[in-house]
Tab-separated table of C-alpha atoms in Angstrom:
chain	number	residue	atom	x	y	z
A	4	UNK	CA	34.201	-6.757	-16.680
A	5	UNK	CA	34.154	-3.937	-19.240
A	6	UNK	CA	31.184	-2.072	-18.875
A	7	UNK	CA	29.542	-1.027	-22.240
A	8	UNK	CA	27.653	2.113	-23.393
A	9	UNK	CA	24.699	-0.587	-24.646
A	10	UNK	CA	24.716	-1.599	-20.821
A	11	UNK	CA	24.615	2.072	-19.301
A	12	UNK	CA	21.419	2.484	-21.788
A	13	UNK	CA	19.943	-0.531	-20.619
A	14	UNK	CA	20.432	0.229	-17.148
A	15	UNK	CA	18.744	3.827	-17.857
A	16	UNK	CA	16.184	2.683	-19.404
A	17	UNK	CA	15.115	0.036	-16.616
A	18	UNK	CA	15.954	2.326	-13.592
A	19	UNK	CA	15.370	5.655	-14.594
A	20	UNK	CA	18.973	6.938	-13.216
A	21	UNK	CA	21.125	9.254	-15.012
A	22	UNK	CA	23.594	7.941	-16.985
A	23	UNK	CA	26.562	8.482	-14.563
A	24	UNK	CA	24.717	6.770	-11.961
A	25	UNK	CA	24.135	3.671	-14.223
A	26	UNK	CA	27.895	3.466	-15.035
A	27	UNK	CA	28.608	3.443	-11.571
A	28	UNK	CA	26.317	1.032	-10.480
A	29	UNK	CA	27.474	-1.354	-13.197
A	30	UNK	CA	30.908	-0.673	-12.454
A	31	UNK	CA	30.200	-1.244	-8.655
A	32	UNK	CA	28.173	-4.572	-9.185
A	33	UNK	CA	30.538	-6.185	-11.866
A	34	UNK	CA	27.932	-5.691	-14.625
A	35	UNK	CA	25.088	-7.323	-13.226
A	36	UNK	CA	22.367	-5.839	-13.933
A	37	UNK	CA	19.654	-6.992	-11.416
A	38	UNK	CA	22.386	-5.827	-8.988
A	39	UNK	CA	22.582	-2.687	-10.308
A	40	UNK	CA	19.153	-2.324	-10.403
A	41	UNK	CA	18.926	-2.639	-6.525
A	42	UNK	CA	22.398	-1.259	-5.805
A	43	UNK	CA	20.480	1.973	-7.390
A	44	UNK	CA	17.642	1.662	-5.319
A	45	UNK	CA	19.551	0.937	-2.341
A	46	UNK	CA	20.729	4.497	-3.129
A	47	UNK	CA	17.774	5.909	-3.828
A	48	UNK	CA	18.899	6.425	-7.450
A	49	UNK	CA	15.825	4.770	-9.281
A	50	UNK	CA	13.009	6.098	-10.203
A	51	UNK	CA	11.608	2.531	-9.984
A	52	UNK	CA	12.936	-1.033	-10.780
A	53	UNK	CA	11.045	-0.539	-14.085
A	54	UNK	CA	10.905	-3.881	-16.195
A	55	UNK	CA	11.205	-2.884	-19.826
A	56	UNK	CA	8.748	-1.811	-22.102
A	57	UNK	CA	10.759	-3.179	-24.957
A	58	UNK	CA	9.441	-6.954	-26.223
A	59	UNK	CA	11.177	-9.398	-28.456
A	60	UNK	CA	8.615	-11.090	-29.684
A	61	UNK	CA	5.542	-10.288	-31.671
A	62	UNK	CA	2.028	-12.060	-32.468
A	63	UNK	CA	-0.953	-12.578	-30.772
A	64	UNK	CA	-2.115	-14.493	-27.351
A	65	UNK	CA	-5.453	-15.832	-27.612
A	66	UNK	CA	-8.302	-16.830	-25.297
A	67	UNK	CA	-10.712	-19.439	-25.217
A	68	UNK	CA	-13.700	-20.030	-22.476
A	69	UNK	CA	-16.239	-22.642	-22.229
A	70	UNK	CA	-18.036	-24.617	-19.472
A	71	UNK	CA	-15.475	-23.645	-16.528
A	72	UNK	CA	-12.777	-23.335	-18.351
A	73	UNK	CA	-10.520	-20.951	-19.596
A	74	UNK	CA	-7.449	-20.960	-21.580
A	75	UNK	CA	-4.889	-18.556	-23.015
A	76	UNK	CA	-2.334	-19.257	-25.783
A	77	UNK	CA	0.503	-16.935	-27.247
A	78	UNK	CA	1.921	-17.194	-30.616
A	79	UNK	CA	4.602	-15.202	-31.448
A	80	UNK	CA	5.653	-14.524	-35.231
A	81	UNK	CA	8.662	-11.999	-36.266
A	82	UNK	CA	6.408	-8.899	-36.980
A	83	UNK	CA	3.136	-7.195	-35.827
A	84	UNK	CA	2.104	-7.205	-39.542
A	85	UNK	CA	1.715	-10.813	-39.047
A	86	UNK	CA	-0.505	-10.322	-35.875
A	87	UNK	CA	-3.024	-8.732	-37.933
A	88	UNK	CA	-2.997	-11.499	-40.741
A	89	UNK	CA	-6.054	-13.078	-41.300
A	90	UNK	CA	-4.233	-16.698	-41.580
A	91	UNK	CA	-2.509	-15.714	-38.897
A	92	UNK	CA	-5.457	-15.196	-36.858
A	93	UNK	CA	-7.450	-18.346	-37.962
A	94	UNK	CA	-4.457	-20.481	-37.270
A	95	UNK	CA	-4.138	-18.985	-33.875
A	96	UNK	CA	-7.976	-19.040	-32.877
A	97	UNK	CA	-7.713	-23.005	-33.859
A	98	UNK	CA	-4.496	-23.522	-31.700
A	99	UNK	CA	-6.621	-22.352	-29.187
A	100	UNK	CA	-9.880	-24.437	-29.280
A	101	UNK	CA	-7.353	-27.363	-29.202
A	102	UNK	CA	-6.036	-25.849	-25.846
A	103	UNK	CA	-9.105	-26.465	-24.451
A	104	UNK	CA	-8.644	-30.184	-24.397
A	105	UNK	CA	-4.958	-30.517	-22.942
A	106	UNK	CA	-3.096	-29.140	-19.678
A	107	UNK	CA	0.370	-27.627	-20.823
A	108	UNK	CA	1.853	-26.112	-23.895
A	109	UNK	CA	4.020	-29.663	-24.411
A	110	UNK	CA	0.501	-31.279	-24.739
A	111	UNK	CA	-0.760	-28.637	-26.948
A	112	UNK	CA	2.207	-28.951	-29.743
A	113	UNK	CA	1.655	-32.535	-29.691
A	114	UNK	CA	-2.181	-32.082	-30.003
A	115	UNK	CA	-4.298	-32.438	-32.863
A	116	UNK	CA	-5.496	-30.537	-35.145
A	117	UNK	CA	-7.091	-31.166	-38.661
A	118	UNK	CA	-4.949	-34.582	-38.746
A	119	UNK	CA	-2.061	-33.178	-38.134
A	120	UNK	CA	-0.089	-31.809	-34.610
A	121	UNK	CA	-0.154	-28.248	-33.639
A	122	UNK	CA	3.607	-28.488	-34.136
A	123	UNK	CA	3.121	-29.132	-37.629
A	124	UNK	CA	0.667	-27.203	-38.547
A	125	UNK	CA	2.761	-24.309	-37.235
A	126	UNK	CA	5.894	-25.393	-39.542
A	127	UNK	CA	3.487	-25.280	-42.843
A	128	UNK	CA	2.160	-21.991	-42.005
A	129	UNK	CA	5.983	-21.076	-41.571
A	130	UNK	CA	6.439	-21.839	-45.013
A	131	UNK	CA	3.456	-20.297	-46.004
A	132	UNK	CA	3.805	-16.805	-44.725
A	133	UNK	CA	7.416	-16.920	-44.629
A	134	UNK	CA	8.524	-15.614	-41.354
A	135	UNK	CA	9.635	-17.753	-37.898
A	136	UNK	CA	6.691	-18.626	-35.682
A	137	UNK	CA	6.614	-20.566	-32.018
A	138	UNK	CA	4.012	-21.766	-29.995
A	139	UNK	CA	5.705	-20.073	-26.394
A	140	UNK	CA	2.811	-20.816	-23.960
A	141	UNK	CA	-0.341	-21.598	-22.559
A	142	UNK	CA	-1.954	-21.109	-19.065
A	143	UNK	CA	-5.071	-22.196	-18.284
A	144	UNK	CA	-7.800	-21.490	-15.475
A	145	UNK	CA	-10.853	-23.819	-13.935
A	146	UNK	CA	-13.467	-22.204	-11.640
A	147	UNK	CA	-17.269	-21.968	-11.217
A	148	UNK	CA	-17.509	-19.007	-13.510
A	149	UNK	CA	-14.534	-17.933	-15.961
A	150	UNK	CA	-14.189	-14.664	-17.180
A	151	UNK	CA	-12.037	-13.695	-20.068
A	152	UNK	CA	-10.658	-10.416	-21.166
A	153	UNK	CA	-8.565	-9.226	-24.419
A	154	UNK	CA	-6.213	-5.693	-24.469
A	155	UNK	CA	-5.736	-4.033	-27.514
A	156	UNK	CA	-7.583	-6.645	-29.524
A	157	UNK	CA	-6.559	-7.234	-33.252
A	158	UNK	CA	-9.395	-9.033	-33.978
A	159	UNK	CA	-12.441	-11.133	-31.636
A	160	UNK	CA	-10.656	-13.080	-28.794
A	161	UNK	CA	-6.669	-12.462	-29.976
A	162	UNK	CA	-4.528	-9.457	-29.134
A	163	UNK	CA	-1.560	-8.131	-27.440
A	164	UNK	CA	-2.979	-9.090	-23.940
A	165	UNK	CA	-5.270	-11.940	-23.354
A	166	UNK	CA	-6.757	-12.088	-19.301
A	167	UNK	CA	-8.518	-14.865	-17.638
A	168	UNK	CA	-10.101	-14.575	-14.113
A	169	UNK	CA	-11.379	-17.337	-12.306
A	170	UNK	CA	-14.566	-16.415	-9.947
A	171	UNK	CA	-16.632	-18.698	-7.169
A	172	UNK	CA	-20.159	-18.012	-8.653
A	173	UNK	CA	-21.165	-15.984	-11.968
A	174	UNK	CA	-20.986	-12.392	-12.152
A	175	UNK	CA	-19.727	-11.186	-15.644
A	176	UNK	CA	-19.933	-7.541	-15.280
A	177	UNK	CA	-17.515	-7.719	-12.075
A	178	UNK	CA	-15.664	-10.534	-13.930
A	179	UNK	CA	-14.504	-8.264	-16.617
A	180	UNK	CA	-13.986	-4.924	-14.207
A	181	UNK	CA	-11.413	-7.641	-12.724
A	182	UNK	CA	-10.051	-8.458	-15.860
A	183	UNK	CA	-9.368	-5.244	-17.401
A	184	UNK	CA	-7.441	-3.995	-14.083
A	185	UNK	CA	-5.454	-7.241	-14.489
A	186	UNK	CA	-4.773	-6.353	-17.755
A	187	UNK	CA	-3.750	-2.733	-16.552
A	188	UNK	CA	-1.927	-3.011	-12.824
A	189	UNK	CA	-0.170	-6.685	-13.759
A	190	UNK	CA	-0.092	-8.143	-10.233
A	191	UNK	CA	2.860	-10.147	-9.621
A	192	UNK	CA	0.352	-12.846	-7.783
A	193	UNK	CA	-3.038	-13.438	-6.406
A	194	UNK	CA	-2.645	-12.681	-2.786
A	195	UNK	CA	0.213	-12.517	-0.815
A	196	UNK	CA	0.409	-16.525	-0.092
A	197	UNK	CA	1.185	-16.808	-3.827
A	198	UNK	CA	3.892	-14.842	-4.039
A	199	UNK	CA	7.212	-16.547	-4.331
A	200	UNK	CA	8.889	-16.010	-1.346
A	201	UNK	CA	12.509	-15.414	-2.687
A	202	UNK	CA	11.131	-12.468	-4.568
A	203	UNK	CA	9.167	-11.420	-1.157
A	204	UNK	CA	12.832	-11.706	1.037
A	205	UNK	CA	15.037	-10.035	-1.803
A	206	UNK	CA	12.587	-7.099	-1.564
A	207	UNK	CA	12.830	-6.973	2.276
A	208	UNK	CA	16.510	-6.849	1.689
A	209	UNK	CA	16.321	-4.026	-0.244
A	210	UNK	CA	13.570	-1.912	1.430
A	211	UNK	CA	16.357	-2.599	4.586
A	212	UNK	CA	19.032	-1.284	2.760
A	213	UNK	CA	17.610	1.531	1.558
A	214	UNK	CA	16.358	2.262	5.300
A	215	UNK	CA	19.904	1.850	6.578
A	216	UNK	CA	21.119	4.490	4.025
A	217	UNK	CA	19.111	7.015	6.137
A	218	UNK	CA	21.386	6.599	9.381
A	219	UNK	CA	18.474	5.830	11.590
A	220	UNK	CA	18.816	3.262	14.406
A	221	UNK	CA	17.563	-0.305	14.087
A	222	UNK	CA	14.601	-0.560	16.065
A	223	UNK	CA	12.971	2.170	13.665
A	224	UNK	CA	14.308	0.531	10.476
A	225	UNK	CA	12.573	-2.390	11.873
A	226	UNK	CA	9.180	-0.688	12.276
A	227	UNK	CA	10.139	1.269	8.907
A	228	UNK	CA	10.494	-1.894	6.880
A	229	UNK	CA	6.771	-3.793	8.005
A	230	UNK	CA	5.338	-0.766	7.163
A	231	UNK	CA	6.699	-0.380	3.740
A	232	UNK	CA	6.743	-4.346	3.023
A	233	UNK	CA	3.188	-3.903	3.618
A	234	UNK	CA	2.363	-1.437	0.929
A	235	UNK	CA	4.886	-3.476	-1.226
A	236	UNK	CA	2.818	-6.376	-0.853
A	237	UNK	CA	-0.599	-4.760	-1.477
A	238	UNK	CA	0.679	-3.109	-4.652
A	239	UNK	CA	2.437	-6.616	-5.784
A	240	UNK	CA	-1.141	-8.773	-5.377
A	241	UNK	CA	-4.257	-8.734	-6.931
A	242	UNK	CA	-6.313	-8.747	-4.272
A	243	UNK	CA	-4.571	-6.642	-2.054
A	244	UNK	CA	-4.411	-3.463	-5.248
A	245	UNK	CA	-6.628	-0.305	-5.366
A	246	UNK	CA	-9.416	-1.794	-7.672
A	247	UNK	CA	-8.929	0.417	-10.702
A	248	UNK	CA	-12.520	1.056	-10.686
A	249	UNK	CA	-13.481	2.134	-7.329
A	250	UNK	CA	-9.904	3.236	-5.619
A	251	UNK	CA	-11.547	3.714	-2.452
A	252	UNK	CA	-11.467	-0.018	-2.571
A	253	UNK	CA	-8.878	-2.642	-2.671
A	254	UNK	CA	-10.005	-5.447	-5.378
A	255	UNK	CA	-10.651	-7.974	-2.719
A	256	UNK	CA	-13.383	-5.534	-1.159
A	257	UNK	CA	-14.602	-4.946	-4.662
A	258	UNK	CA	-15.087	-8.827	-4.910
A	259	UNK	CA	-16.971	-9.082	-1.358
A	260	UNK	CA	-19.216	-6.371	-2.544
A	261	UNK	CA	-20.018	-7.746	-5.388
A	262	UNK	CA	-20.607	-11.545	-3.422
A	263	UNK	CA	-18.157	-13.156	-4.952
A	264	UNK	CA	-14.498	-15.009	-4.178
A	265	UNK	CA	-12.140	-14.353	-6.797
A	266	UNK	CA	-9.988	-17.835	-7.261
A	267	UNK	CA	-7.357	-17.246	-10.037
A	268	UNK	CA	-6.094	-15.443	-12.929
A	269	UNK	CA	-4.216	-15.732	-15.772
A	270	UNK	CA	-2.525	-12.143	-17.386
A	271	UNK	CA	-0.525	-13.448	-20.562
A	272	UNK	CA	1.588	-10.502	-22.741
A	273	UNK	CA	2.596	-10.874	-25.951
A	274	UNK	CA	6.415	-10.983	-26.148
A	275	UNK	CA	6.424	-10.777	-22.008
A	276	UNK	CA	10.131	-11.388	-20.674
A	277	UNK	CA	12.452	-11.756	-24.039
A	278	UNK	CA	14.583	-9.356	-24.718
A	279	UNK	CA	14.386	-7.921	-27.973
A	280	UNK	CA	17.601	-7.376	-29.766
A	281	UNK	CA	17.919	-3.404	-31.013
A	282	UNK	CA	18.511	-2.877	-34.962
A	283	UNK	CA	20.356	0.089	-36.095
A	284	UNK	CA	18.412	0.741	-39.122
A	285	UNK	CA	21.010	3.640	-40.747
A	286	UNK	CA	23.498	1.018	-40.488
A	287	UNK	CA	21.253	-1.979	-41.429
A	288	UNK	CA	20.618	-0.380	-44.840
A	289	UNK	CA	24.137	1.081	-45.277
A	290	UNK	CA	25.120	-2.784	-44.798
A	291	UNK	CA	23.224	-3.495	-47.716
A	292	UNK	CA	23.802	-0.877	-49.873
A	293	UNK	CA	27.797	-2.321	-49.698
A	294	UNK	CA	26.655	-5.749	-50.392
């Protein structure tokens, strides 16, 4: 396939290669750019297999707690100026007590609220404010003790990045230590049990391929790649991570110290995973200037 400037960029800005190193990874992977991502760090061409900063979406994810429960909603809406609407907000912050009462986002559109569905209510206040809305998700956590935490906070309980943590017994001061590094590393899963374990073999894969580009025999590549799958894995769970707090400690340390068993979490990003489609601005305007 015809491999596209757009694509290079893309590529660049997810990898950190130079720009002839993108093209040729594109060109040498068909376009795909997962692919290219690895065939880059197979090379050891990447900087890292950055995800991109870039999100699609806008609006706010919320977070609700109450007797052992914890629940976190996004709602995304066109523009950050709606994020910091107050109608917005209110709207959002009663989507959210509703959440409280159901198990999955399907639920939660159906739900009501004020006589009406959730669904509904969204399409009035659609009209209202006059830009697209959707109700993308909800997560929710059960433990002993629930802990919530809320990143870059527009107003009480809603912002750009809405934590739960689930604990075995109450302690909020360590609750919220875990939630803000949550909210700051982004582990890919609790421990290395919950990882999916497609994700854990394609990294193997890679780690091996990048140890084979070296030239060195494969009894030393095999001792090479447990060593560096273990590090992988440590950085890619929360328990296994540097507590951002105390370094000197992995989190799951940080939790024995503190005489508790952390149980689950819940890290939920505003616009997390959609691409978000550029706009040439110069050329937007120009557009309408013609018209």
């Amino acid at each position: 396939m015809a491999i596209t400037a757009a694509m290079v960029k893309e590529l660049r800005d997810a990898s950190g290669a130079g720009m002839m190193d993108a093209k040729k990874a594109l060109t040498e992977v068909d376009g795909d750019m997962e692919a290219a991502i690895d065939w880059l760090r197979t090379k050891g061409l990447a900087k890292a297999a950055k995800k991109s900063g870039r999100t699609a979406a806008e609006g706010l994810v919320a977070v609700a707690v109450d007797a052992g429960k914890g629940v976190a909603v996004e709602v995304n809406s066109e523009t950050d100026f709606v994020g910091k609407n107050a109608e917005f907000q209110e709207m959002v912050g009663g989507i959210t007590a509703v959440a409280m009462s159901v198990s999955d986002v399907k639920a939660l559109a159906g739900a009501d609220m004020g006589g009406k569905p959730v669904s509904e209510v969204l399409t009035d206040k659609i009209a209202t404010i006059g830009e697209n809305m959707s109700l993308r998700r909800m997560s929710a956590v059960e433990a002993p003790a629930v802990v919530s935490y809320v990143h870059n906070a527009a107003t009480a309980g809603m912002g750009k990045i809405g934590v739960l943590v689930g604990l075995s017994a109450d302690n909020e001061a360590f609750g919220k230590q875990v939630a803000m590094h949550i909210a700051a590393a982004n582990p890919a899963a609790l421990s290395e049990a919950d990882l999916d374990p497609a994700i854990v073999e394609k990294e193997k894969q890679v780690q091996m391929d990048i140890a084979r580009e070296s030239g060195k025999p494969e009894q030393v590549i095999e001792k090479m790649i447990v060593g560096r799958m273990k590090k992988w894995l440590a950085e890619s769970t929360l328990l296994g991570q540097a507590f951002v707090i105390n370094p000197d400690l992995t989190v799951a340390e940080a939790a024995k110290e503190s005489g508790v068993d952390i149980t689950a979490f819940v890290r939920l990003e505003v616009g997390e995973g959609i691409e978000k489609k550029e706009e040439d601005f110069a050329a937007e305007v120009a557009k309408t200037m013609k018209g």
